[in-house]
Amino acid sequence: MTRTLQPALLDGLLAWYDRHRRRLPWRALPGEVADPYRVWLSEIMLQQTTVAVVTPYYERFLARFPDLQALAAAPETAVLAAWAGLGYYARARNLHACAQAVAEAGGFPAEPAALRSLPGIGAYTAKAIAAIAFGANVIPVDGNVERVLARLFAITETLPAAKPRIAAHAEALAVEPAARGRPADTAQALFDLGATVCTPARPACGICPFLGSCAAQRQGIEATLPRLAKKPDRPQRWGAHFWLTDAAGRVLLRRRPREGLLGGMTELPGTPWRPERWSAAEALAHAPAPAQWRPAGQVRHGFTHFTLTLDLFAAEVERIAGDGFLCEAGRLDGEALPSLMRKCVGMVTRKKPPRPGPGGRAESPAERANSHQGTGPGKSPLSVFPEPN
DNA sequence: ATCCTGACTG
DNA sequence: CAGTCAGGAT
């Protein structure tokens, strides 16, 4: 329907790509075809995660699960442990489920629609795999591509309302002759341009292959695009978690429910998370065992849709008889601990003084209870016997 | 609407 | 150094 106004648009982009392409561990060498397993694995990891963070995870993951069969045959706990720290753990569970489905089928499908139906593969990832590993004439639109196209065509409507308009531009570009000739490179060129030149804050328009064609740059509005609808602010939630060790130096852990927040990941036992802070008495009613609990600091963590503050308590007992499982305190690296829990472990084991310091504002519930209970001068531990419940 | 983390920024 | 931002699937 629309005639091509800039026939050389993609030719310039591809010429730029030939000189400035990033070398990434999951990419094929120039002229070679990428391995679908590696493309898929990298694309799942790259969902919501930057290249710099993904790279070391990708290398370790690939060494541990070198191919589809190895991943499909692995226990889910091993996959989650290898993923720990990357976030959005539904990705790891879907990755494992997808590996089993694809191994069963004997390999990845090549069509975007078939890829799209697999666990963890949405519209973007389906097009990315189809274009990069199978040479399909499609342009996957991720955040980078969205930004590049919003600027190239000066789309001033706010996101996400502007998505259909941007998608239409991507579809028009995907069928141009230059893109048809090199579908994988076209997609990756747009990724690389967005990552290294057409950056969010200070785009380097002076070295951009689209300089002169870019509508936003001609209007001087490139740095303001794409426009984002403003986000609602995040509510606060509170919890308390417990570091309980035994005489052998093992710590009590438990596994979170498979579904939902941090699903299937390992955690220190604790209270539910709620909008109000837990008093010490309330919190310690959820302690995994009676013990001389002492306040062990506070950890703050931001999730997408709420901010969490955890009060920590620590205690030692001779022998642990609680729900959950034990792990040597020095071997927590092998556990599927999300970053939130790694912060907690770091706070407790580095024996940082509990926040807040002198002059701080929020008194921790532990400290409050400590003084109220008057169990002794200063910092004596709490003696607590949780109510059976 | 839910789901996490590291980089960036003021 | 705390707050904000970037980044797709379900």
mmCIF file of C-alpha atoms (C1' of nucleotides) in Angstrom:
data_model
loop_
_atom_site.group_PDB
_atom_site.id
_atom_site.type_symbol
_atom_site.label_atom_id
_atom_site.label_comp_id
_atom_site.label_asym_id
_atom_site.label_seq_id
_atom_site.Cartn_x
_atom_site.Cartn_y
_atom_site.Cartn_z
ATOM 1 C CA MET A 1 0.000 0.000 0.000
ATOM 2 C CA THR A 2 2.569 2.596 1.003
ATOM 3 C CA ARG A 3 5.366 3.159 -1.412
ATOM 4 C CA THR A 4 8.831 3.127 0.037
ATOM 5 C CA LEU A 5 9.859 6.709 0.631
ATOM 6 C CA GLN A 6 13.418 5.848 1.642
ATOM 7 C CA PRO A 7 14.649 2.972 -0.485
ATOM 8 C CA ALA A 8 18.122 3.223 1.032
ATOM 9 C CA LEU A 9 16.926 3.275 4.624
ATOM 10 C CA LEU A 10 17.678 -0.358 5.438
ATOM 11 C CA ASP A 11 20.677 -0.527 3.113
ATOM 12 C CA GLY A 12 22.313 2.156 5.201
ATOM 13 C CA LEU A 13 21.404 0.325 8.393
ATOM 14 C CA LEU A 14 22.828 -2.970 7.138
ATOM 15 C CA ALA A 15 26.021 -1.320 5.957
ATOM 16 C CA TRP A 16 26.370 0.203 9.402
ATOM 17 C CA TYR A 17 25.731 -3.212 10.964
ATOM 18 C CA ASP A 18 28.448 -4.825 8.885
ATOM 19 C CA ARG A 19 30.968 -2.469 10.449
ATOM 20 C CA HIS A 20 29.600 -2.043 13.967
ATOM 21 C CA ARG A 21 27.755 -5.223 14.902
ATOM 22 C CA ARG A 22 28.191 -6.348 18.488
ATOM 23 C CA ARG A 23 29.876 -9.690 19.035
ATOM 24 C CA LEU A 24 27.644 -11.600 21.396
ATOM 25 C CA PRO A 25 28.148 -15.170 22.566
ATOM 26 C CA TRP A 26 24.828 -16.415 21.174
ATOM 27 C CA ARG A 27 25.265 -14.892 17.737
ATOM 28 C CA ALA A 28 26.381 -16.730 14.615
ATOM 29 C CA LEU A 29 29.492 -15.580 12.812
ATOM 30 C CA PRO A 30 28.837 -13.375 9.792
ATOM 31 C CA GLY A 31 27.366 -15.478 7.016
ATOM 32 C CA GLU A 32 26.518 -18.426 9.279
ATOM 33 C CA VAL A 33 23.149 -19.480 10.608
ATOM 34 C CA ALA A 34 22.528 -19.258 14.347
ATOM 35 C CA ASP A 35 21.688 -22.295 16.485
ATOM 36 C CA PRO A 36 17.970 -22.156 17.446
ATOM 37 C CA TYR A 37 18.655 -23.466 20.965
ATOM 38 C CA ARG A 38 21.124 -20.677 21.676
ATOM 39 C CA VAL A 39 18.999 -17.995 20.081
ATOM 40 C CA TRP A 40 15.977 -19.122 22.078
ATOM 41 C CA LEU A 41 17.912 -19.360 25.352
ATOM 42 C CA SER A 42 19.451 -15.928 24.881
ATOM 43 C CA GLU A 43 16.141 -14.330 23.906
ATOM 44 C CA ILE A 44 14.387 -15.704 26.989
ATOM 45 C CA MET A 45 17.208 -14.422 29.191
ATOM 46 C CA LEU A 46 17.158 -11.063 27.416
ATOM 47 C CA GLN A 47 13.467 -10.544 28.178
ATOM 48 C CA GLN A 48 13.487 -7.678 30.676
ATOM 49 C CA THR A 49 17.213 -8.044 31.183
ATOM 50 C CA THR A 50 20.236 -6.278 29.714
ATOM 51 C CA VAL A 51 23.028 -7.870 27.661
ATOM 52 C CA ALA A 52 25.650 -7.092 30.317
ATOM 53 C CA VAL A 53 23.695 -8.941 32.994
ATOM 54 C CA VAL A 54 22.711 -11.843 30.752
ATOM 55 C CA THR A 55 26.150 -12.631 29.301
ATOM 56 C CA PRO A 56 27.748 -14.374 32.316
ATOM 57 C CA TYR A 57 24.503 -16.204 33.073
ATOM 58 C CA TYR A 58 24.251 -17.337 29.484
ATOM 59 C CA GLU A 59 27.813 -18.721 29.461
ATOM 60 C CA ARG A 60 27.303 -20.628 32.718
ATOM 61 C CA PHE A 61 23.872 -21.853 31.692
ATOM 62 C CA LEU A 62 25.075 -23.119 28.323
ATOM 63 C CA ALA A 63 28.029 -24.918 29.918
ATOM 64 C CA ARG A 64 25.647 -26.636 32.304
ATOM 65 C CA PHE A 65 22.869 -27.320 29.789
ATOM 66 C CA PRO A 66 24.697 -27.522 26.446
ATOM 67 C CA ASP A 67 21.691 -28.524 24.381
ATOM 68 C CA LEU A 68 17.949 -28.944 24.367
ATOM 69 C CA GLN A 69 18.119 -32.569 25.560
ATOM 70 C CA ALA A 70 20.283 -31.705 28.557
ATOM 71 C CA LEU A 71 17.934 -28.933 29.591
ATOM 72 C CA ALA A 72 14.791 -31.011 29.056
ATOM 73 C CA ALA A 73 16.215 -33.835 31.185
ATOM 74 C CA ALA A 74 17.315 -31.602 34.071
ATOM 75 C CA PRO A 75 15.273 -31.257 37.263
ATOM 76 C CA GLU A 76 13.454 -27.954 37.572
ATOM 77 C CA THR A 77 15.329 -27.098 40.765
ATOM 78 C CA ALA A 78 18.631 -27.198 38.849
ATOM 79 C CA VAL A 79 17.236 -24.838 36.234
ATOM 80 C CA LEU A 80 15.955 -22.421 38.876
ATOM 81 C CA ALA A 81 19.302 -22.521 40.696
ATOM 82 C CA ALA A 82 21.124 -21.641 37.461
ATOM 83 C CA TRP A 83 18.658 -18.807 36.924
ATOM 84 C CA ALA A 84 18.807 -17.425 40.470
ATOM 85 C CA GLY A 85 19.574 -13.707 40.384
ATOM 86 C CA LEU A 86 18.212 -13.087 36.889
ATOM 87 C CA GLY A 87 14.696 -12.316 38.070
ATOM 88 C CA TYR A 88 11.270 -12.992 36.593
ATOM 89 C CA TYR A 89 11.484 -16.651 37.549
ATOM 90 C CA ALA A 90 8.431 -17.618 35.512
ATOM 91 C CA ARG A 91 10.867 -17.322 32.602
ATOM 92 C CA ALA A 92 12.956 -20.193 34.007
ATOM 93 C CA ARG A 93 9.943 -22.402 34.665
ATOM 94 C CA ASN A 94 8.590 -21.703 31.181
ATOM 95 C CA LEU A 95 12.044 -22.289 29.689
ATOM 96 C CA HIS A 96 12.144 -25.747 31.217
ATOM 97 C CA ALA A 97 8.601 -26.574 30.100
ATOM 98 C CA CYS A 98 9.394 -25.278 26.619
ATOM 99 C CA ALA A 99 12.565 -27.386 26.414
ATOM 100 C CA GLN A 100 10.577 -30.515 27.218
ATOM 101 C CA ALA A 101 7.884 -29.708 24.648
ATOM 102 C CA VAL A 102 10.405 -28.918 21.913
ATOM 103 C CA ALA A 103 12.606 -31.925 22.694
ATOM 104 C CA GLU A 104 9.506 -34.112 22.491
ATOM 105 C CA ALA A 105 8.630 -32.591 19.119
ATOM 106 C CA GLY A 106 12.160 -33.157 17.855
ATOM 107 C CA GLY A 107 13.127 -29.503 17.414
ATOM 108 C CA PHE A 108 11.943 -25.921 17.242
ATOM 109 C CA PRO A 109 9.253 -24.931 14.743
ATOM 110 C CA ALA A 110 10.342 -22.273 12.252
ATOM 111 C CA GLU A 111 7.122 -20.299 11.967
ATOM 112 C CA PRO A 112 6.374 -17.367 14.304
ATOM 113 C CA ALA A 113 2.836 -18.624 14.971
ATOM 114 C CA ALA A 114 4.036 -22.066 16.061
ATOM 115 C CA LEU A 115 6.820 -20.590 18.187
ATOM 116 C CA ARG A 116 4.328 -18.223 19.747
ATOM 117 C CA SER A 117 2.317 -21.116 21.159
ATOM 118 C CA LEU A 118 5.248 -22.455 23.224
ATOM 119 C CA PRO A 119 5.616 -21.600 26.949
ATOM 120 C CA GLY A 120 7.415 -18.329 27.587
ATOM 121 C CA ILE A 121 7.440 -17.290 23.920
ATOM 122 C CA GLY A 122 5.314 -14.248 23.141
ATOM 123 C CA ALA A 123 4.915 -12.194 19.980
ATOM 124 C CA TYR A 124 8.332 -10.559 20.288
ATOM 125 C CA THR A 125 10.352 -13.682 21.064
ATOM 126 C CA ALA A 126 8.573 -15.721 18.386
ATOM 127 C CA LYS A 127 9.556 -13.189 15.738
ATOM 128 C CA ALA A 128 13.097 -12.889 17.088
ATOM 129 C CA ILE A 129 13.723 -16.635 16.882
ATOM 130 C CA ALA A 130 11.995 -16.923 13.508
ATOM 131 C CA ALA A 131 14.016 -14.069 12.017
ATOM 132 C CA ILE A 132 17.394 -14.846 13.561
ATOM 133 C CA ALA A 133 17.463 -18.651 13.551
ATOM 134 C CA PHE A 134 15.133 -19.414 10.631
ATOM 135 C CA GLY A 135 15.390 -16.403 8.323
ATOM 136 C CA ALA A 136 11.720 -15.395 8.488
ATOM 137 C CA ASN A 137 10.854 -11.988 7.007
ATOM 138 C CA VAL A 138 9.671 -10.441 10.268
ATOM 139 C CA ILE A 139 10.983 -7.699 12.530
ATOM 140 C CA PRO A 140 10.703 -8.409 16.255
ATOM 141 C CA VAL A 141 9.778 -5.230 18.114
ATOM 142 C CA ASP A 142 11.435 -5.065 21.505
ATOM 143 C CA GLY A 143 12.077 -1.945 23.568
ATOM 144 C CA ASN A 144 15.112 -1.032 21.483
ATOM 145 C CA VAL A 145 13.310 -1.359 18.169
ATOM 146 C CA GLU A 146 10.317 0.496 19.563
ATOM 147 C CA ARG A 147 12.558 3.419 20.445
ATOM 148 C CA VAL A 148 14.349 3.423 17.090
ATOM 149 C CA LEU A 149 11.095 3.354 15.130
ATOM 150 C CA ALA A 150 9.353 5.892 17.358
ATOM 151 C CA ARG A 151 12.187 8.296 16.561
ATOM 152 C CA LEU A 152 12.663 7.394 12.919
ATOM 153 C CA PHE A 153 8.974 8.128 12.247
ATOM 154 C CA ALA A 154 8.530 10.794 14.960
ATOM 155 C CA ILE A 155 5.719 9.004 16.730
ATOM 156 C CA THR A 156 4.677 11.346 19.525
ATOM 157 C CA GLU A 157 1.751 9.342 20.829
ATOM 158 C CA THR A 158 2.561 7.839 24.247
ATOM 159 C CA LEU A 159 3.340 4.182 24.860
ATOM 160 C CA PRO A 160 1.742 1.698 25.132
ATOM 161 C CA ALA A 161 -0.974 3.365 23.008
ATOM 162 C CA ALA A 162 1.541 3.852 20.196
ATOM 163 C CA LYS A 163 2.408 0.153 19.910
ATOM 164 C CA PRO A 164 0.081 -0.672 16.996
ATOM 165 C CA ARG A 165 1.405 2.271 14.988
ATOM 166 C CA ILE A 166 4.989 1.219 15.632
ATOM 167 C CA ALA A 167 4.169 -2.392 14.767
ATOM 168 C CA ALA A 168 2.724 -1.254 11.433
ATOM 169 C CA HIS A 169 5.989 0.508 10.573
ATOM 170 C CA ALA A 170 7.938 -2.633 11.519
ATOM 171 C CA GLU A 171 5.778 -4.775 9.258
ATOM 172 C CA ALA A 172 6.260 -2.372 6.374
ATOM 173 C CA LEU A 173 10.036 -2.405 6.845
ATOM 174 C CA ALA A 174 10.173 -6.205 7.135
ATOM 175 C CA VAL A 175 9.007 -6.712 3.555
ATOM 176 C CA GLU A 176 11.379 -4.240 1.952
ATOM 177 C CA PRO A 177 13.920 -5.882 -0.370
ATOM 178 C CA ALA A 178 16.915 -5.187 1.873
ATOM 179 C CA ALA A 179 15.194 -6.811 4.865
ATOM 180 C CA ARG A 180 14.032 -9.764 2.777
ATOM 181 C CA GLY A 181 17.615 -10.364 1.751
ATOM 182 C CA ARG A 182 18.988 -10.364 5.308
ATOM 183 C CA PRO A 183 16.196 -10.884 7.849
ATOM 184 C CA ALA A 184 18.412 -11.976 10.761
ATOM 185 C CA ASP A 185 20.816 -9.094 10.266
ATOM 186 C CA THR A 186 17.999 -6.570 9.902
ATOM 187 C CA ALA A 187 16.591 -7.553 13.289
ATOM 188 C CA GLN A 188 19.975 -7.591 14.986
ATOM 189 C CA ALA A 189 20.993 -4.332 13.347
ATOM 190 C CA LEU A 190 17.960 -2.641 14.879
ATOM 191 C CA PHE A 191 18.814 -4.168 18.286
ATOM 192 C CA ASP A 192 22.394 -2.957 18.042
ATOM 193 C CA LEU A 193 21.456 0.496 16.836
ATOM 194 C CA GLY A 194 19.068 0.906 19.757
ATOM 195 C CA ALA A 195 21.617 -0.407 22.233
ATOM 196 C CA THR A 196 24.655 1.563 21.087
ATOM 197 C CA VAL A 197 23.533 4.625 19.074
ATOM 198 C CA CYS A 198 19.829 5.298 19.440
ATOM 199 C CA THR A 199 20.075 5.083 23.237
ATOM 200 C CA PRO A 200 17.341 6.219 25.606
ATOM 201 C CA ALA A 201 19.047 9.232 27.160
ATOM 202 C CA ARG A 202 21.666 10.725 24.815
ATOM 203 C CA PRO A 203 21.325 9.269 21.322
ATOM 204 C CA ALA A 204 24.482 9.623 19.213
ATOM 205 C CA CYS A 205 22.714 10.982 16.159
ATOM 206 C CA GLY A 206 26.004 12.168 14.645
ATOM 207 C CA ILE A 207 27.059 8.583 13.900
ATOM 208 C CA CYS A 208 23.611 7.164 13.116
ATOM 209 C CA PRO A 209 22.979 5.552 9.721
ATOM 210 C CA PHE A 210 19.496 7.094 9.831
ATOM 211 C CA LEU A 211 20.842 10.620 10.187
ATOM 212 C CA GLY A 212 18.991 12.683 7.630
ATOM 213 C CA SER A 213 16.108 10.195 7.474
ATOM 214 C CA CYS A 214 15.115 10.394 11.105
ATOM 215 C CA ALA A 215 11.989 12.520 11.524
ATOM 216 C CA ALA A 216 12.490 13.047 15.255
ATOM 217 C CA GLN A 217 16.089 14.159 14.780
ATOM 218 C CA ARG A 218 15.057 16.655 12.117
ATOM 219 C CA GLN A 219 12.546 18.108 14.570
ATOM 220 C CA GLY A 220 15.020 18.044 17.436
ATOM 221 C CA ILE A 221 12.739 15.883 19.580
ATOM 222 C CA GLU A 222 14.665 12.601 19.400
ATOM 223 C CA ALA A 223 15.654 12.534 23.068
ATOM 224 C CA THR A 224 12.031 12.943 24.167
ATOM 225 C CA LEU A 225 10.845 9.839 22.279
ATOM 226 C CA PRO A 226 9.301 7.447 22.817
ATOM 227 C CA ARG A 227 6.952 9.187 25.218
ATOM 228 C CA LEU A 228 5.858 6.996 28.083
ATOM 229 C CA ALA A 229 2.589 7.164 29.953
ATOM 230 C CA LYS A 230 3.446 7.791 33.571
ATOM 231 C CA LYS A 231 3.353 4.873 35.947
ATOM 232 C CA PRO A 232 1.301 4.570 39.108
ATOM 233 C CA ASP A 233 3.400 4.779 42.258
ATOM 234 C CA ARG A 234 4.215 1.630 44.142
ATOM 235 C CA PRO A 235 2.649 0.755 47.484
ATOM 236 C CA GLN A 236 4.751 -0.340 50.444
ATOM 237 C CA ARG A 237 4.686 -3.825 52.029
ATOM 238 C CA TRP A 238 6.351 -5.243 55.110
ATOM 239 C CA GLY A 239 7.584 -8.614 56.260
ATOM 240 C CA ALA A 240 9.944 -10.274 58.727
ATOM 241 C CA HIS A 241 12.298 -13.189 57.972
ATOM 242 C CA PHE A 242 14.360 -15.472 60.165
ATOM 243 C CA TRP A 243 17.951 -16.698 60.009
ATOM 244 C CA LEU A 244 18.056 -19.837 62.150
ATOM 245 C CA THR A 245 21.295 -21.847 62.365
ATOM 246 C CA ASP A 246 22.132 -25.066 64.178
ATOM 247 C CA ALA A 247 25.282 -26.254 65.933
ATOM 248 C CA ALA A 248 26.583 -27.674 62.653
ATOM 249 C CA GLY A 249 26.386 -24.276 60.986
ATOM 250 C CA ARG A 250 23.390 -25.108 58.805
ATOM 251 C CA VAL A 251 20.622 -22.613 58.110
ATOM 252 C CA LEU A 252 16.898 -23.316 57.804
ATOM 253 C CA LEU A 253 15.388 -22.597 54.369
ATOM 254 C CA ARG A 254 12.100 -23.292 52.658
ATOM 255 C CA ARG A 255 10.710 -23.318 49.154
ATOM 256 C CA ARG A 256 8.122 -20.810 48.029
ATOM 257 C CA PRO A 257 4.941 -22.009 46.297
ATOM 258 C CA ARG A 258 5.492 -22.784 42.615
ATOM 259 C CA GLU A 259 3.111 -20.075 41.474
ATOM 260 C CA GLY A 260 3.199 -16.361 42.058
ATOM 261 C CA LEU A 261 5.856 -13.999 43.294
ATOM 262 C CA LEU A 262 9.334 -15.602 43.365
ATOM 263 C CA GLY A 263 7.555 -18.844 42.539
ATOM 264 C CA GLY A 264 9.549 -21.982 43.307
ATOM 265 C CA MET A 265 12.507 -20.056 44.681
ATOM 266 C CA THR A 266 14.234 -20.621 48.021
ATOM 267 C CA GLU A 267 13.731 -18.242 50.942
ATOM 268 C CA LEU A 268 14.413 -17.777 54.620
ATOM 269 C CA PRO A 269 11.274 -18.593 56.612
ATOM 270 C CA GLY A 270 9.227 -15.517 57.401
ATOM 271 C CA THR A 271 5.890 -13.795 57.775
ATOM 272 C CA PRO A 272 3.533 -13.023 54.922
ATOM 273 C CA TRP A 273 4.055 -9.579 53.364
ATOM 274 C CA ARG A 274 1.378 -7.002 54.157
ATOM 275 C CA PRO A 275 0.806 -3.230 53.991
ATOM 276 C CA GLU A 276 1.426 -2.702 57.734
ATOM 277 C CA ARG A 277 4.688 -3.252 59.495
ATOM 278 C CA TRP A 278 4.876 -6.276 61.821
ATOM 279 C CA SER A 279 5.424 -5.603 65.499
ATOM 280 C CA ALA A 280 8.096 -7.800 67.054
ATOM 281 C CA ALA A 281 5.529 -9.886 68.904
ATOM 282 C CA GLU A 282 3.464 -10.415 65.742
ATOM 283 C CA ALA A 283 6.532 -11.217 63.677
ATOM 284 C CA LEU A 284 8.048 -13.641 66.150
ATOM 285 C CA ALA A 285 4.804 -15.595 66.278
ATOM 286 C CA HIS A 286 5.828 -16.675 62.750
ATOM 287 C CA ALA A 287 9.366 -17.664 63.776
ATOM 288 C CA PRO A 288 10.268 -21.220 62.733
ATOM 289 C CA ALA A 289 11.261 -22.221 66.299
ATOM 290 C CA PRO A 290 11.512 -20.854 69.813
ATOM 291 C CA ALA A 291 14.909 -19.258 70.264
ATOM 292 C CA GLN A 292 16.767 -16.227 71.537
ATOM 293 C CA TRP A 293 15.879 -14.097 68.524
ATOM 294 C CA ARG A 294 17.899 -10.939 68.026
ATOM 295 C CA PRO A 295 17.254 -8.172 65.483
ATOM 296 C CA ALA A 296 19.612 -8.624 62.554
ATOM 297 C CA GLY A 297 18.988 -5.654 60.323
ATOM 298 C CA GLN A 298 16.568 -4.538 57.648
ATOM 299 C CA VAL A 299 16.449 -5.043 53.891
ATOM 300 C CA ARG A 300 14.584 -2.971 51.311
ATOM 301 C CA HIS A 301 13.707 -4.243 47.858
ATOM 302 C CA GLY A 302 11.752 -2.800 44.969
ATOM 303 C CA PHE A 303 9.466 -5.023 42.913
ATOM 304 C CA THR A 304 7.573 -3.886 39.840
ATOM 305 C CA HIS A 305 4.373 -3.180 41.670
ATOM 306 C CA PHE A 306 5.362 -2.679 45.323
ATOM 307 C CA THR A 307 8.264 -1.814 47.584
ATOM 308 C CA LEU A 308 9.156 -4.306 50.284
ATOM 309 C CA THR A 309 10.892 -3.793 53.618
ATOM 310 C CA LEU A 310 11.956 -6.845 55.607
ATOM 311 C CA ASP A 311 12.966 -6.885 59.261
ATOM 312 C CA LEU A 312 15.456 -9.663 59.926
ATOM 313 C CA PHE A 313 15.916 -11.777 63.024
ATOM 314 C CA ALA A 314 18.686 -14.250 63.798
ATOM 315 C CA ALA A 315 19.157 -17.011 66.336
ATOM 316 C CA GLU A 316 21.139 -20.205 66.927
ATOM 317 C CA VAL A 317 19.826 -23.441 68.394
ATOM 318 C CA GLU A 318 21.430 -26.810 69.028
ATOM 319 C CA ARG A 319 19.181 -28.705 66.648
ATOM 320 C CA ILE A 320 16.550 -27.511 64.158
ATOM 321 C CA ALA A 321 13.197 -29.238 63.898
ATOM 322 C CA GLY A 322 11.173 -26.927 61.696
ATOM 323 C CA ASP A 323 9.399 -27.072 58.371
ATOM 324 C CA GLY A 324 11.707 -26.629 55.423
ATOM 325 C CA PHE A 325 15.212 -27.922 54.789
ATOM 326 C CA LEU A 326 18.741 -27.272 55.989
ATOM 327 C CA CYS A 327 21.665 -25.962 53.979
ATOM 328 C CA GLU A 328 25.225 -25.346 55.076
ATOM 329 C CA ALA A 329 25.518 -21.602 55.521
ATOM 330 C CA GLY A 330 28.646 -21.616 53.326
ATOM 331 C CA ARG A 331 26.926 -23.401 50.439
ATOM 332 C CA LEU A 332 24.036 -21.074 49.751
ATOM 333 C CA ASP A 333 25.442 -20.350 46.279
ATOM 334 C CA GLY A 334 23.983 -23.626 45.038
ATOM 335 C CA GLU A 335 20.502 -22.614 46.156
ATOM 336 C CA ALA A 336 17.815 -20.885 44.097
ATOM 337 C CA LEU A 337 18.023 -17.718 46.169
ATOM 338 C CA PRO A 338 16.506 -14.619 44.548
ATOM 339 C CA SER A 339 18.342 -11.334 44.971
ATOM 340 C CA LEU A 340 16.033 -10.267 47.753
ATOM 341 C CA MET A 341 17.082 -13.288 49.809
ATOM 342 C CA ARG A 342 20.745 -12.822 48.907
ATOM 343 C CA LYS A 343 20.473 -9.326 50.358
ATOM 344 C CA CYS A 344 19.020 -10.816 53.536
ATOM 345 C CA VAL A 345 21.796 -13.402 53.801
ATOM 346 C CA GLY A 346 24.396 -10.691 53.221
ATOM 347 C CA MET A 347 22.853 -8.485 55.867
ATOM 348 C CA VAL A 348 22.777 -11.239 58.485
ATOM 349 C CA THR A 349 26.133 -12.865 57.787
ATOM 350 C CA ARG A 350 28.082 -9.646 57.450
ATOM 351 C CA LYS A 351 26.705 -8.660 60.846
ATOM 352 C CA LYS A 352 25.996 -5.155 59.702
ATOM 353 C CA PRO A 353 24.493 -3.201 62.568
ATOM 354 C CA PRO A 354 20.721 -3.168 62.312
ATOM 355 C CA ARG A 355 19.312 -0.094 60.684
ATOM 356 C CA PRO A 356 18.511 2.557 61.576
ATOM 357 C CA GLY A 357 21.535 4.008 63.199
ATOM 358 C CA PRO A 358 21.486 6.779 65.765
ATOM 359 C CA GLY A 359 19.336 9.645 64.584
ATOM 360 C CA GLY A 360 17.537 7.388 62.159
ATOM 361 C CA ARG A 361 13.801 7.604 61.965
ATOM 362 C CA ALA A 362 12.056 4.259 61.881
ATOM 363 C CA GLU A 363 12.716 2.240 64.958
ATOM 364 C CA SER A 364 12.745 -1.432 64.057
ATOM 365 C CA PRO A 365 10.034 -3.503 65.679
ATOM 366 C CA ALA A 366 12.700 -5.695 67.213
ATOM 367 C CA GLU A 367 14.340 -2.781 68.940
ATOM 368 C CA ARG A 368 10.997 -1.497 70.072
ATOM 369 C CA ALA A 369 10.081 -4.856 71.552
ATOM 370 C CA ASN A 370 13.496 -5.154 73.093
ATOM 371 C CA SER A 371 13.050 -2.009 75.128
ATOM 372 C CA HIS A 372 9.434 -2.735 75.920
ATOM 373 C CA GLN A 373 10.131 -6.171 77.173
ATOM 374 C CA GLY A 374 12.994 -4.912 79.290
ATOM 375 C CA THR A 375 14.791 -8.208 79.083
ATOM 376 C CA GLY A 376 17.923 -6.477 80.187
ATOM 377 C CA PRO A 377 20.088 -3.516 79.476
ATOM 378 C CA GLY A 378 20.879 -2.541 75.930
ATOM 379 C CA LYS A 379 21.165 -5.307 73.376
ATOM 380 C CA SER A 380 20.266 -8.512 75.130
ATOM 381 C CA PRO A 381 18.470 -10.982 72.862
ATOM 382 C CA LEU A 382 14.762 -11.579 72.927
ATOM 383 C CA SER A 383 13.369 -14.669 74.481
ATOM 384 C CA VAL A 384 10.421 -15.732 72.389
ATOM 385 C CA PHE A 385 8.148 -18.693 72.316
ATOM 386 C CA PRO A 386 5.881 -18.506 69.294
ATOM 387 C CA GLU A 387 2.266 -19.331 69.860
ATOM 388 C CA PRO A 388 1.250 -22.594 68.255
ATOM 389 C CA ASN A 389 -0.839 -21.873 65.199
ATOM 390 C "C1'" DA B 1 -2.618 -6.695 36.631
ATOM 391 C "C1'" DT B 2 1.507 -9.486 38.018
ATOM 392 C "C1'" DC B 3 6.178 -10.575 37.732
ATOM 393 C "C1'" DC B 4 12.581 -8.928 39.487
ATOM 394 C "C1'" DT B 5 16.967 -6.843 38.999
ATOM 395 C "C1'" DG B 6 21.007 -3.883 37.838
ATOM 396 C "C1'" DA B 7 22.027 0.490 35.725
ATOM 397 C "C1'" DC B 8 21.362 5.084 35.731
ATOM 398 C "C1'" DT B 9 20.410 9.524 37.669
ATOM 399 C "C1'" DG B 10 19.898 13.550 40.487
ATOM 400 C "C1'" DC C 1 22.885 6.822 47.815
ATOM 401 C "C1'" DA C 2 17.831 6.455 47.316
ATOM 402 C "C1'" DG C 3 14.672 6.684 43.685
ATOM 403 C "C1'" DT C 4 13.645 5.794 39.007
ATOM 404 C "C1'" DC C 5 14.065 3.453 34.790
ATOM 405 C "C1'" DA C 6 14.438 -0.295 31.269
ATOM 406 C "C1'" DG C 7 12.907 -4.474 29.750
ATOM 407 C "C1'" DG C 8 8.070 -8.942 27.466
ATOM 408 C "C1'" DA C 9 4.955 -12.814 28.974
ATOM 409 C "C1'" DT C 10 0.951 -14.377 31.013
#
